[in-house]
Amino acid sequence: MTAPGGPVPGSAQHGPGQDGSTEGLLRRGLLGLASLSVLAIAFELAAERHWSNAIQLIPWVALVVLVAAIGLARSPRPKAIAAARALAGLALAASAFGIYEHVADNYQVGELDAVYSDSWDHRSIADRVYLAFTKTVGAAPPIAPGVLGQAGLLVLQATVGRGRHAAS
């Protein structure tokens, strides 16, 4: 909404960085979804008491990294946008590591599973990985670290088309 003298106070166009464009709205929506994902992941990690060893602290560090990335992604400065992208990339790497760890943990306990213990050694590696990835065997949910990666991707998408020009 624009008045003859400029943006109307309280409108989407009023204030720094609040351009009111569809692009700006989508960017804020993506960062909002990333923020909600961070909150949900933090709740899940706390509910699971996911802090018993150093490897279990990695997603907590990744959450702090994502909070910083979300904050930096809101900036119009090219260096801040580049930093947000780098931090989101770190969160993606932590996500991939977490997915690997969860699937590997599930795979290791597959031979002890009540349903699959007799046939585990005779199954193909692809079938065993599938059973571990789908949490058919084991208790570690691969989707949980996947959501961490989703939050990182949301931050990356929110920075598309930004940071290419010097700040005006």
mmCIF file with all atom_site columns, C-alpha atoms in Angstrom, residues 26-39 70 74 154 158:
data_model
loop_
_atom_site.group_PDB
_atom_site.id
_atom_site.type_symbol
_atom_site.label_atom_id
_atom_site.label_alt_id
_atom_site.label_comp_id
_atom_site.label_asym_id
_atom_site.label_entity_id
_atom_site.label_seq_id
_atom_site.pdbx_PDB_ins_code
_atom_site.Cartn_x
_atom_site.Cartn_y
_atom_site.Cartn_z
_atom_site.occupancy
_atom_site.B_iso_or_equiv
_atom_site.pdbx_formal_charge
_atom_site.auth_seq_id
_atom_site.auth_comp_id
_atom_site.auth_asym_id
_atom_site.auth_atom_id
_atom_site.pdbx_PDB_model_num
ATOM 1  C CA . LEU A 1 26  ? 8.008  -15.480 0.024  1.00 0.00 ? 26  LEU A CA 1
ATOM 2  C CA . ARG A 1 27  ? 11.436 -14.831 1.572  1.00 0.00 ? 27  ARG A CA 1
ATOM 3  C CA . ARG A 1 28  ? 9.870  -14.008 4.942  1.00 0.00 ? 28  ARG A CA 1
ATOM 4  C CA . GLY A 1 29  ? 7.651  -17.086 4.643  1.00 0.00 ? 29  GLY A CA 1
ATOM 5  C CA . LEU A 1 30  ? 10.609 -19.357 3.957  1.00 0.00 ? 30  LEU A CA 1
ATOM 6  C CA . LEU A 1 31  ? 12.547 -17.908 6.883  1.00 0.00 ? 31  LEU A CA 1
ATOM 7  C CA . GLY A 1 32  ? 9.461  -18.264 9.070  1.00 0.00 ? 32  GLY A CA 1
ATOM 8  C CA . LEU A 1 33  ? 9.171  -21.935 8.124  1.00 0.00 ? 33  LEU A CA 1
ATOM 9  C CA . ALA A 1 34  ? 12.883 -22.392 8.831  1.00 0.00 ? 34  ALA A CA 1
ATOM 10 C CA . SER A 1 35  ? 12.360 -20.781 12.254 1.00 0.00 ? 35  SER A CA 1
ATOM 11 C CA . LEU A 1 36  ? 9.414  -23.070 13.015 1.00 0.00 ? 36  LEU A CA 1
ATOM 12 C CA . SER A 1 37  ? 11.525 -26.053 11.956 1.00 0.00 ? 37  SER A CA 1
ATOM 13 C CA . VAL A 1 38  ? 14.301 -24.988 14.331 1.00 0.00 ? 38  VAL A CA 1
ATOM 14 C CA . LEU A 1 39  ? 11.810 -24.730 17.196 1.00 0.00 ? 39  LEU A CA 1
ATOM 15 C CA . ILE A 1 70  ? 18.171 -17.146 9.558  1.00 0.00 ? 70  ILE A CA 1
ATOM 16 C CA . ARG A 1 74  ? 17.230 -11.228 6.656  1.00 0.00 ? 74  ARG A CA 1
ATOM 17 C CA . LEU A 1 154 ? 14.663 -23.173 3.422  1.00 0.00 ? 154 LEU A CA 1
ATOM 18 C CA . ALA A 1 158 ? 15.258 -17.573 1.018  1.00 0.00 ? 158 ALA A CA 1
#
